[in-house]
CSV table of C-alpha atoms and ligand atoms in Angstrom, one decimal:
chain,number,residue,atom,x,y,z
A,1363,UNK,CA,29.2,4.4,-27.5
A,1364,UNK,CA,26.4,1.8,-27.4
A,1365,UNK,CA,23.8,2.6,-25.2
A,1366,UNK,CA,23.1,-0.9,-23.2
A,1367,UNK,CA,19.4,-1.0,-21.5
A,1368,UNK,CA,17.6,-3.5,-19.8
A,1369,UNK,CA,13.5,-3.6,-21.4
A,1370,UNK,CA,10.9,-4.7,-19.9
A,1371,UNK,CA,7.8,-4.6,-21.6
A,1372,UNK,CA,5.4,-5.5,-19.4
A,1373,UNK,CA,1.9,-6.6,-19.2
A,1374,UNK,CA,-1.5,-5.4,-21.3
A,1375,UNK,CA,-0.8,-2.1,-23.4
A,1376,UNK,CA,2.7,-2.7,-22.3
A,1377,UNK,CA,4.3,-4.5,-25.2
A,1378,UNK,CA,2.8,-2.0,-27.3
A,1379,UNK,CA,3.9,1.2,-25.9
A,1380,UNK,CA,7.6,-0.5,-25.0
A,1381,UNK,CA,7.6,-1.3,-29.1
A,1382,UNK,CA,6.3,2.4,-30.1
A,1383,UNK,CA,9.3,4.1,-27.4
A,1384,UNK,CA,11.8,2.2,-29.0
A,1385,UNK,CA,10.8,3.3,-32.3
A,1386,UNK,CA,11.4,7.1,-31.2
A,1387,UNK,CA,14.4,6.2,-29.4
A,1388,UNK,CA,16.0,4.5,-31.9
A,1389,UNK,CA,15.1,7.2,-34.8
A,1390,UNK,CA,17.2,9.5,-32.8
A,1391,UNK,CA,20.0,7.6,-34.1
A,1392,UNK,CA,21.8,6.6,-30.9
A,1393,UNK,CA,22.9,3.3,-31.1
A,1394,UNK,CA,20.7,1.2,-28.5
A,1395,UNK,CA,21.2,-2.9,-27.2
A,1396,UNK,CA,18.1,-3.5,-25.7
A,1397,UNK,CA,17.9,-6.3,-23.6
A,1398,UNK,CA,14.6,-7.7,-23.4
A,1399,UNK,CA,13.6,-9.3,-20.2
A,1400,UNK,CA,9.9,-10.5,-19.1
A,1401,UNK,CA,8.2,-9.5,-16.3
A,1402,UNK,CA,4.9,-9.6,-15.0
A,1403,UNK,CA,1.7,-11.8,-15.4
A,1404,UNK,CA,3.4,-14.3,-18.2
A,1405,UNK,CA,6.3,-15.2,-16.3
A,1406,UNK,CA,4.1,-16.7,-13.1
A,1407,UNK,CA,3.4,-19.7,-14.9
A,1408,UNK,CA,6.9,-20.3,-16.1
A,1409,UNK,CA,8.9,-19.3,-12.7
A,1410,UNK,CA,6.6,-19.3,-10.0
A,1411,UNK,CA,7.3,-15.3,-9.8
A,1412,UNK,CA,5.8,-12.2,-11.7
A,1413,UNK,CA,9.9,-10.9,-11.5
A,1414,UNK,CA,11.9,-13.5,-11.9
A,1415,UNK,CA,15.8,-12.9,-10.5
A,1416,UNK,CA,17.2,-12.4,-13.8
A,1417,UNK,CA,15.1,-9.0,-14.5
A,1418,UNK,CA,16.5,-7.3,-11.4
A,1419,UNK,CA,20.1,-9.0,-12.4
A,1420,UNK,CA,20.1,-7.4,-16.0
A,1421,UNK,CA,19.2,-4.2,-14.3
A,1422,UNK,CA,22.1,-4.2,-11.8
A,1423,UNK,CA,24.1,-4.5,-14.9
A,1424,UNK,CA,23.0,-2.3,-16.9
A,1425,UNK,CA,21.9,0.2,-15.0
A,1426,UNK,CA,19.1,1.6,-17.2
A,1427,UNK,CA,15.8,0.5,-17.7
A,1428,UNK,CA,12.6,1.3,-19.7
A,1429,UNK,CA,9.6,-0.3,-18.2
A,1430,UNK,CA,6.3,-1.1,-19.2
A,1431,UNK,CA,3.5,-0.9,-16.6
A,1432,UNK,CA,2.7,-4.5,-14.9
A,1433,UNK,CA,-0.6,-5.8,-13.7
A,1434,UNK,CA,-1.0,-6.4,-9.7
A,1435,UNK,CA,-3.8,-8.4,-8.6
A,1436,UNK,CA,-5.8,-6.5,-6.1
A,1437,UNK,CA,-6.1,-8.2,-2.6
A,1438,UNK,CA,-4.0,-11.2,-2.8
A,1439,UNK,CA,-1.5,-12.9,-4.7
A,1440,UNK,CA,2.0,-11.2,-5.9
A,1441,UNK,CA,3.6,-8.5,-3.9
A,1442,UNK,CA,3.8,-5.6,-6.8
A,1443,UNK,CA,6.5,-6.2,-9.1
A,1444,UNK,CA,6.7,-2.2,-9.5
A,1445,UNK,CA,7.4,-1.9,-5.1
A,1446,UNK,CA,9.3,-5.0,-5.4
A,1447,UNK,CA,11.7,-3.6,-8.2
A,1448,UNK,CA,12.3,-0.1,-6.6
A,1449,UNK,CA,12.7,-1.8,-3.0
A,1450,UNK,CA,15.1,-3.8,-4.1
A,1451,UNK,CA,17.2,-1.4,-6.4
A,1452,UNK,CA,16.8,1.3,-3.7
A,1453,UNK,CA,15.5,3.5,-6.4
A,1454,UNK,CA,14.5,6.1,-3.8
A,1455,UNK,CA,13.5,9.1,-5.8
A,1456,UNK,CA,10.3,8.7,-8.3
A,1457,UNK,CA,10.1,11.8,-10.0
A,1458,UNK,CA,6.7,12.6,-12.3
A,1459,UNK,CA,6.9,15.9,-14.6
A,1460,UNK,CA,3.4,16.8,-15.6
A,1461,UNK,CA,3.5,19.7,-18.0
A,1462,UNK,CA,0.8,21.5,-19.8
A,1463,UNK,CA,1.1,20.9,-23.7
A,1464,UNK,CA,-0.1,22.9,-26.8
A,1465,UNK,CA,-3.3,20.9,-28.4
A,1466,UNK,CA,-4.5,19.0,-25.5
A,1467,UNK,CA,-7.5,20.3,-23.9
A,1468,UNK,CA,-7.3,20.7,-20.5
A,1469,UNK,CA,-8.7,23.0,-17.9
A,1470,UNK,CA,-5.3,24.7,-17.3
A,1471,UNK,CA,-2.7,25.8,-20.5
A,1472,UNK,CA,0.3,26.5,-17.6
A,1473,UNK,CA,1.1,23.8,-15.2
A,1474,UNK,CA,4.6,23.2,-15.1
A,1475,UNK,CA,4.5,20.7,-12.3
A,1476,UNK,CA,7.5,18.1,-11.1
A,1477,UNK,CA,7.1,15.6,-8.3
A,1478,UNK,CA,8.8,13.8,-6.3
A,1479,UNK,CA,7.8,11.0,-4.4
A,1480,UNK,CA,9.7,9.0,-1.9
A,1481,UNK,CA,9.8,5.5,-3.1
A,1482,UNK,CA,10.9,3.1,-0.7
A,1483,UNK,CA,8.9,3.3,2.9
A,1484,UNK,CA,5.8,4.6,3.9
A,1485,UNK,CA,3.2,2.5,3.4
A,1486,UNK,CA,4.5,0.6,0.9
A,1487,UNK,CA,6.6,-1.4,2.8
A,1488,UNK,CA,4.2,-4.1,2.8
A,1489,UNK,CA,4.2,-4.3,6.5
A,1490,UNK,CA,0.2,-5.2,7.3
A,1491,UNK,CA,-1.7,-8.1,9.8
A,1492,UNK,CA,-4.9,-9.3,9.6
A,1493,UNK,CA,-6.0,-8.6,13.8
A,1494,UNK,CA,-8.3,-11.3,14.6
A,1495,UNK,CA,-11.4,-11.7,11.3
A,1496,UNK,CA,-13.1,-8.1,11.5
A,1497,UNK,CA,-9.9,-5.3,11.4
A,1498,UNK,CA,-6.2,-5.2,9.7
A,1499,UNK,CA,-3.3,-2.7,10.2
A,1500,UNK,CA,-1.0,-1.4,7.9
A,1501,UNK,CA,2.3,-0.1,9.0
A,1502,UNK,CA,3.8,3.4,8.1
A,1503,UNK,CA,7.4,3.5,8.5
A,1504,UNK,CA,9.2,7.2,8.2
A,1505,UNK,CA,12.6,7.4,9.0
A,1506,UNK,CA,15.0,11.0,9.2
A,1507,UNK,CA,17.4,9.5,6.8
A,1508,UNK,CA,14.9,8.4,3.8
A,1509,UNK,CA,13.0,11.7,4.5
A,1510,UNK,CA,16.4,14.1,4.3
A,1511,UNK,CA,17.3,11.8,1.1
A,1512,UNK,CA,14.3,12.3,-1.0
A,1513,UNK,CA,13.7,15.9,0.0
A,1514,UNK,CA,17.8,16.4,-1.0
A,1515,UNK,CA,17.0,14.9,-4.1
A,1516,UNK,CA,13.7,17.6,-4.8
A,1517,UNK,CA,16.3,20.8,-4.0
A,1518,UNK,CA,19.6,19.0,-5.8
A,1519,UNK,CA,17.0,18.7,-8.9
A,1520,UNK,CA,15.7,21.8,-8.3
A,1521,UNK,CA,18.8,23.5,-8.5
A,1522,UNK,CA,19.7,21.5,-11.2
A,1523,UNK,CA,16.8,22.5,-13.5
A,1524,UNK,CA,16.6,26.1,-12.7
A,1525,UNK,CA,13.7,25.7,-10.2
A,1526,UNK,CA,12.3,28.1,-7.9
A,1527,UNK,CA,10.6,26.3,-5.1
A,1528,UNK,CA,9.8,23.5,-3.2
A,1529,UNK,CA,6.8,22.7,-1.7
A,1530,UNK,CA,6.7,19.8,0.8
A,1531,UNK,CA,3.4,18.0,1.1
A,1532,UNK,CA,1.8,16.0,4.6
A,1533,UNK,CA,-0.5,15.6,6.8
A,1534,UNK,CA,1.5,16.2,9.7
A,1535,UNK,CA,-1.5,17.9,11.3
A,1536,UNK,CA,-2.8,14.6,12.2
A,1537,UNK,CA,0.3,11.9,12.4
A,1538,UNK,CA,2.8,13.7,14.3
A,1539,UNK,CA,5.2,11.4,14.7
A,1540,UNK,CA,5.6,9.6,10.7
A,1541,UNK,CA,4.6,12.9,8.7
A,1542,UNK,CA,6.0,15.2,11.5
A,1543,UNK,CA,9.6,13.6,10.9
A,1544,UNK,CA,8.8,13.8,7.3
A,1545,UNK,CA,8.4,17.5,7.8
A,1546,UNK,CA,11.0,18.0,10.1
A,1547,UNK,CA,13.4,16.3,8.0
A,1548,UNK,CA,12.4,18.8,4.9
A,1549,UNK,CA,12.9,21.8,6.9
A,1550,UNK,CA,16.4,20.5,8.2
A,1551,UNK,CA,17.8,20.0,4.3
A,1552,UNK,CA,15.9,23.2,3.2
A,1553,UNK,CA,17.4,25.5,5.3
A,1554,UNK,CA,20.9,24.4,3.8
A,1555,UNK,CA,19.0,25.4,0.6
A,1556,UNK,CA,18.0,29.5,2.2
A,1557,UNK,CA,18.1,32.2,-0.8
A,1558,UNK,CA,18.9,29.6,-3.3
A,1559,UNK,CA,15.8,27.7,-3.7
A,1560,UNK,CA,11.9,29.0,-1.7
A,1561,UNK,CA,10.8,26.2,0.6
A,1562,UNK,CA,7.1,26.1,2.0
A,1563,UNK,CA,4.8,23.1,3.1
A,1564,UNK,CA,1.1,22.3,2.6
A,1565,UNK,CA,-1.0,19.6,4.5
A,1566,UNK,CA,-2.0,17.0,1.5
A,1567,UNK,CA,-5.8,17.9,1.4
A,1568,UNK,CA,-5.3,21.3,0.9
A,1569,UNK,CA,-2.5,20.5,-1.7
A,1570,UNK,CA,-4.6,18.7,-3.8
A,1571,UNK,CA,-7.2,21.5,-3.8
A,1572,UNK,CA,-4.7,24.2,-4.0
A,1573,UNK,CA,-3.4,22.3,-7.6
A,1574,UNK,CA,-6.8,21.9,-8.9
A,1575,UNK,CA,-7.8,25.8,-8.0
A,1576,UNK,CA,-4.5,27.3,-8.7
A,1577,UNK,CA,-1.5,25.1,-10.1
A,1578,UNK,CA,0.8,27.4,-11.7
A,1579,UNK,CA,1.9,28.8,-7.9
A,1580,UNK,CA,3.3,25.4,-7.5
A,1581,UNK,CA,6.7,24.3,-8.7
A,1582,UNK,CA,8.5,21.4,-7.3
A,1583,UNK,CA,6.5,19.3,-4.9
A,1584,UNK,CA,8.0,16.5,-2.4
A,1585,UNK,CA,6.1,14.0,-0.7
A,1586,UNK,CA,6.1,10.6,1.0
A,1587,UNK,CA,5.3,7.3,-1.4
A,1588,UNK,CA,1.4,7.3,-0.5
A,1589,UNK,CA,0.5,11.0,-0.9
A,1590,UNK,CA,3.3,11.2,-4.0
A,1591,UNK,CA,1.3,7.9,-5.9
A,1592,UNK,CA,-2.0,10.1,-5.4
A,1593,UNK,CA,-0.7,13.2,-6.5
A,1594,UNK,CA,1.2,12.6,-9.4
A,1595,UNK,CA,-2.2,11.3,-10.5
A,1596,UNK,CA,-4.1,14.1,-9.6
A,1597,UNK,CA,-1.3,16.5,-10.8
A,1598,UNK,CA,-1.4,14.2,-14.9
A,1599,UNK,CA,-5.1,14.7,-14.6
A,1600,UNK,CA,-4.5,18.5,-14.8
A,1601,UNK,CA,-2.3,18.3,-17.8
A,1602,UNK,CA,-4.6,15.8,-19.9
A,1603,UNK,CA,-4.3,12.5,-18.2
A,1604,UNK,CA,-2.3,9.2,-17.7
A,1605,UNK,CA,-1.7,8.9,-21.7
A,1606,UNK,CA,0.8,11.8,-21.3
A,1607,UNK,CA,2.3,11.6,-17.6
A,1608,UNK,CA,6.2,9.8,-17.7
A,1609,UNK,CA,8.3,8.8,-14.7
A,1610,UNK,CA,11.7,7.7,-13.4
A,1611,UNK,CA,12.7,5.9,-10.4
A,1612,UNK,CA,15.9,6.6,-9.5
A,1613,UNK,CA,18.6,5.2,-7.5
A,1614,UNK,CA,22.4,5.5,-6.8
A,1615,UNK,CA,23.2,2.1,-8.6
A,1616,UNK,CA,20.5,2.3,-11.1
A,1617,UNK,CA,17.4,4.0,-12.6
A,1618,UNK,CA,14.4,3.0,-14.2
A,1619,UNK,CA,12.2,4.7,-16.5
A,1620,UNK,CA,7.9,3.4,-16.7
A,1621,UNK,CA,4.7,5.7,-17.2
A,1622,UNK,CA,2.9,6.9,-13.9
A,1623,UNK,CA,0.1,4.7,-16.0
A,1624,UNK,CA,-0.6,1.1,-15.4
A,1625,UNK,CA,-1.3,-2.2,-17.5
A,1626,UNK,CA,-5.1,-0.8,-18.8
A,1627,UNK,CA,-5.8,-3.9,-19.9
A,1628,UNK,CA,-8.6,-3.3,-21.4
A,1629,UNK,CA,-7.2,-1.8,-24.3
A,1630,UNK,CA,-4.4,-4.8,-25.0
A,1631,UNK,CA,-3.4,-5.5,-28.1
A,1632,UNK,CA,-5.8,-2.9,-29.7
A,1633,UNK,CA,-3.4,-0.5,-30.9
A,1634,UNK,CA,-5.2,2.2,-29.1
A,1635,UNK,CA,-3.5,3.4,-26.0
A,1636,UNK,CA,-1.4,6.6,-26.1
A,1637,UNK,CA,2.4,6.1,-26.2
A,1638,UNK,CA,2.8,9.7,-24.8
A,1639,UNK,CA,3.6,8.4,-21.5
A,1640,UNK,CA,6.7,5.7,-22.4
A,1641,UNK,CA,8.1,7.6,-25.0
A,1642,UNK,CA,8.4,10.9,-22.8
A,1643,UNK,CA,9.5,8.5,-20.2
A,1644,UNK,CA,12.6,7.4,-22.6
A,1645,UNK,CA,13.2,10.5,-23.1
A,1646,UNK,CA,13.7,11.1,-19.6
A,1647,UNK,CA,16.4,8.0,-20.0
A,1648,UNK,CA,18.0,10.4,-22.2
A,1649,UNK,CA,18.6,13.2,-20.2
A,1650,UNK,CA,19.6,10.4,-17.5
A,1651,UNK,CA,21.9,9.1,-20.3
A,1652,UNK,CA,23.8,12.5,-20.8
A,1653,UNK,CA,22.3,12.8,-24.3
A,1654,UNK,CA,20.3,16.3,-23.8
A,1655,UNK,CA,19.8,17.0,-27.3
A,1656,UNK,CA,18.5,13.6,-27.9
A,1657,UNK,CA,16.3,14.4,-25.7
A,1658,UNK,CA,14.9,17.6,-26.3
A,1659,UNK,CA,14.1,16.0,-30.2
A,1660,UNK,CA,12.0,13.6,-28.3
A,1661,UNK,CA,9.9,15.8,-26.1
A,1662,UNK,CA,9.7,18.8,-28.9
A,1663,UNK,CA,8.6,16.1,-31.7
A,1664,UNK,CA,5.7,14.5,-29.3
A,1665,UNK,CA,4.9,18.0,-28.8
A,1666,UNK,CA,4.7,18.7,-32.2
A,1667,UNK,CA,2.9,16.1,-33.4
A,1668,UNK,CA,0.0,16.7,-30.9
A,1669,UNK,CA,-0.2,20.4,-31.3
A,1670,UNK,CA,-0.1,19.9,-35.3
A,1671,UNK,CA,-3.3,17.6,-34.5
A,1672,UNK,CA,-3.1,15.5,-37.3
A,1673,UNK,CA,-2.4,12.1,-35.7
A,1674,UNK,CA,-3.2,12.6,-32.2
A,1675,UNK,CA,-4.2,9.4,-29.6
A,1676,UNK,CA,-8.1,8.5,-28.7
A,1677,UNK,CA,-7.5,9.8,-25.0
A,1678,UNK,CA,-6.3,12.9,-26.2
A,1679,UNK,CA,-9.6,13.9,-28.6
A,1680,UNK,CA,-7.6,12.1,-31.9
A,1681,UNK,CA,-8.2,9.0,-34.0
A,1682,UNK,CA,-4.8,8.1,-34.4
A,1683,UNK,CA,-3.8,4.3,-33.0
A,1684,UNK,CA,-0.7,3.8,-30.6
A,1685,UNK,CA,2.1,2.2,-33.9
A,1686,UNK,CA,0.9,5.3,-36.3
A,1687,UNK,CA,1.1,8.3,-33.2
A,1688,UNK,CA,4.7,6.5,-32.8
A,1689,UNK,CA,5.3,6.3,-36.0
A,1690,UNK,CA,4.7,10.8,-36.7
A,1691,UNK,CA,6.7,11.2,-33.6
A,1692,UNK,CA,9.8,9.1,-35.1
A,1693,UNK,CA,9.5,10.9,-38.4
A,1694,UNK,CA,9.6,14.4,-36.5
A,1695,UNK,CA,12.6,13.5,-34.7
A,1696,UNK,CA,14.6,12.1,-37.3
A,1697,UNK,CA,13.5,14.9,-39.7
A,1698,UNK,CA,15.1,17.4,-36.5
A,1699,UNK,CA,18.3,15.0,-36.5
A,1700,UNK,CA,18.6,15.3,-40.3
A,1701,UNK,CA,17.7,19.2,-40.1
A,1702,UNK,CA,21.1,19.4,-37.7
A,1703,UNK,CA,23.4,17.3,-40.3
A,1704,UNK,CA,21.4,19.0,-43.5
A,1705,UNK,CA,22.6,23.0,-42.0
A,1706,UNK,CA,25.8,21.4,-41.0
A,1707,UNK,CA,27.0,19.7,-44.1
A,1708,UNK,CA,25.7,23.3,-45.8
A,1709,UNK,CA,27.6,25.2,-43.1
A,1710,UNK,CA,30.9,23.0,-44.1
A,1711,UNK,CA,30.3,23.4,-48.2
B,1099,NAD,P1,-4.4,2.2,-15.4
B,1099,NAD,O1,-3.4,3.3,-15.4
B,1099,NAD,O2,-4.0,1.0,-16.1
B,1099,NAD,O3,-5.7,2.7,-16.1
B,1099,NAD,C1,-6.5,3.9,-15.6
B,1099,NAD,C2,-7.3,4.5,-16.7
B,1099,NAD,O4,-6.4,5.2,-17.6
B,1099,NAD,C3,-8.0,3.5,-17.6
B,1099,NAD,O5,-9.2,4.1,-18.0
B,1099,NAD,C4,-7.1,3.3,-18.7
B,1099,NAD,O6,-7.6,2.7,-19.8
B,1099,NAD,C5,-6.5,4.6,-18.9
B,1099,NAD,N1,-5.1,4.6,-19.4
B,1099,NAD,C6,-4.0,4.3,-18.8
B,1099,NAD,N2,-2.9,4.3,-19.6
B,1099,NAD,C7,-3.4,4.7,-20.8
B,1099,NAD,C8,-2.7,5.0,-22.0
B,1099,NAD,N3,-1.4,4.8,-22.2
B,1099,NAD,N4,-3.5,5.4,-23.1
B,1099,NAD,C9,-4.8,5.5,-22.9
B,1099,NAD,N5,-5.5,5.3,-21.8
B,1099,NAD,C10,-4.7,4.9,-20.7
B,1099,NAD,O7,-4.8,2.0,-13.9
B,1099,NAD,P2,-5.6,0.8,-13.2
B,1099,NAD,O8,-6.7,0.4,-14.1
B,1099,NAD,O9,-5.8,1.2,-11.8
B,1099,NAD,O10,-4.6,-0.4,-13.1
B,1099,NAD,C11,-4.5,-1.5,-14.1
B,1099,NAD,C12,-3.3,-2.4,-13.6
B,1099,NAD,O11,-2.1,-1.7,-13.8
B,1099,NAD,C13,-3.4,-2.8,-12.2
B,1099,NAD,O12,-3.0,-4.2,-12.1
B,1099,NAD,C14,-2.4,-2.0,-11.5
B,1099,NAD,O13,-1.9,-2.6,-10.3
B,1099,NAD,C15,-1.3,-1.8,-12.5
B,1099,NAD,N6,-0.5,-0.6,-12.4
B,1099,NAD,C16,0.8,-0.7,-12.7
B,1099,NAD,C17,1.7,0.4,-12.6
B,1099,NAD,C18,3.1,0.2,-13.0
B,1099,NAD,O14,3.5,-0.8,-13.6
B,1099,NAD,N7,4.0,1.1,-12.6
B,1099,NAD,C19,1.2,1.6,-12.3
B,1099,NAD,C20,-0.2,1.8,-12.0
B,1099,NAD,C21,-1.0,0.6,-12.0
């Protein structure tokens, strides 16, 4: 079985970090066809878009994709080739794990966070008019069936990954109508959820306070697109920051796997950003991919490497540049795939 996925590598530290989680991936010994397509800034020039039609038509193929972060130009210019991509797949559910780990320091050695994030409406849709020079609107759309969707999605995964709660997140207080059907349509899907999974909700403000006082009463957290983007950063900054914090975007038809980071492009072709992020993100791909144990090698071997604190990334206190962190990580999981065959072979003698 070859393992066909669409890569994108993206703009500024992007190529770098797609190069360093194909390295892990590939020392887990799964055979991979990667198939390369460009998105972002580069391809402007050559096809008038940052995400040209063949991207999006490689993914519909393949159905898996590992994605760089892209650069979107502040105030004018593209539409974001990160909305564009999920609108378009309908990859509804963006879910962001942020996970305390052993030789990072942090404020907090416990958080054991997951979010997820409605990723199609809100206001992201794009839907905003200039009214006359001086004021603007922006239009929030919430509707019963994306909110029931997504927050099906948090207590399916929940369930899934032995869970214990869900904790919806708005501001209902204050927009009645969008976040109050949010809300609503949480408590309609949780109660077909009673005495498996806890349900409870908390208006966004006081979330965000909550996670920074007290993080390790929360569990599973579902929110719309807006509030979901802002706390999945907050909730990475709690576990040692953007270096470390992976994502998936996930649809029916397909699913596509970037950082909750974006392009830094300040640190381009430097060989200094952290990896963390991408390669936790792949392995993510391989839990989506059936291929748990895979998996597992990737997390436990990042894990490794940066509690063992020998070659550990700038952002996390180290000295260690992006290709050699990769480079310990693939070593520690082939040395776990070659510990499995090495006790077998033995086992067989
Ligand atoms: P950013 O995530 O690129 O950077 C924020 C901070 O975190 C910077 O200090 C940066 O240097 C640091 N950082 C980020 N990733 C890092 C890594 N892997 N290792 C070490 N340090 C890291 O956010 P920004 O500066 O707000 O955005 C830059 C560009 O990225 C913008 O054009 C934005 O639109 C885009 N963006 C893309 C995505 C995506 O592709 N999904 C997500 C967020 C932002």
């Amino acid at each position: 079985m070859i393992y066909t996925v669409t890569l994108i590598p993206g703009d500024g530290i992007g190529p770098e970090l797609a190069a360093a989680a194909v390295t892990v991936l590939e020392a887990t010994g799964l055979p991979f066809d990667w198939q390369r397509v460009d998105a972002g800034e580069s391809q402007i020039a050559l096809h008038g878009t940052p995400l040209p039609e063949a991207v999006l038509d490689s993914i519909r193929r393949t159905r898996v994709a590992l994605k760089g972060p892209i650069t979107t130009p502040i105030g004018e210019g593209f539409r974001s080739v990160n909305v564009t991509l999920r609108q378009a797949l309908d990859l509804y559910a963006n879910l962001r794990p942020a996970r305390s780990m052993k030789g990072v320091a942090t404020r907090y050695d416990d958080v054991d966070l997951v979010i997820v994030r409605e990723n199609t409406e809100d206001l992201y849709g794009g839907v905003e008019h200039r009214v006359g020079p001086d004021a603007a609107e922006s239009i929030k759309i919430i509707t019963r069936a994306a909110s029931e969707r997504i927050c099906r999605y948090a207590f399916e995964y929940a369930l899934a990954n032995g869970r214990r709660k869900v904790t919806a997140v708005h501001k209902a207080n204050i927009m009645k109508l969008s976040d109050g059907l949010f809300l609503e349509a949480c408590r309609t899907v949780a109660a077909q959820y009673e005495g498996r999974i806890e349900f409870e909700d908390r208006i966004v403000d006081n979330m965000c306070m909550q996670l920074v006082q007290k993080p390790e009463l929360y569990d599973v957290l579902v929110l719309p697109n807006l509030y979901g983007d802002i706390v999945s950063d907050l909730a990475a900054g709690l576990v040692g920051g953007l270096g470390v914090a992976p994502g998936a975007n996930i649809g029916d038809q397909a699913a596509v796997f970037e950082p909750v980071h974006g392009s830094a492009p300040k640190y381009a072709g430097l060989d200094v950003a952290n990896p963390t992020a991408l390669i936790l993100s792949g392995a993510m791909m391989l839990r989506h991919l059936g291929e748990t144990t895979a998996a597992v090698r990737v997390e436990n071997a990042v894990r490794e490497v940066i509690a063992e604190g020998r070659t550990v990334p700038r952002d996390l206190g180290g000295e260690s540049g992006t290709k050699a962190f990769a480079a310990a990580v693939a070593e520690q999981v082939a040395e776990q795939a070659a510990g499995v065959v090495a006790s077998h072979s033995t086992g067989h003698a």
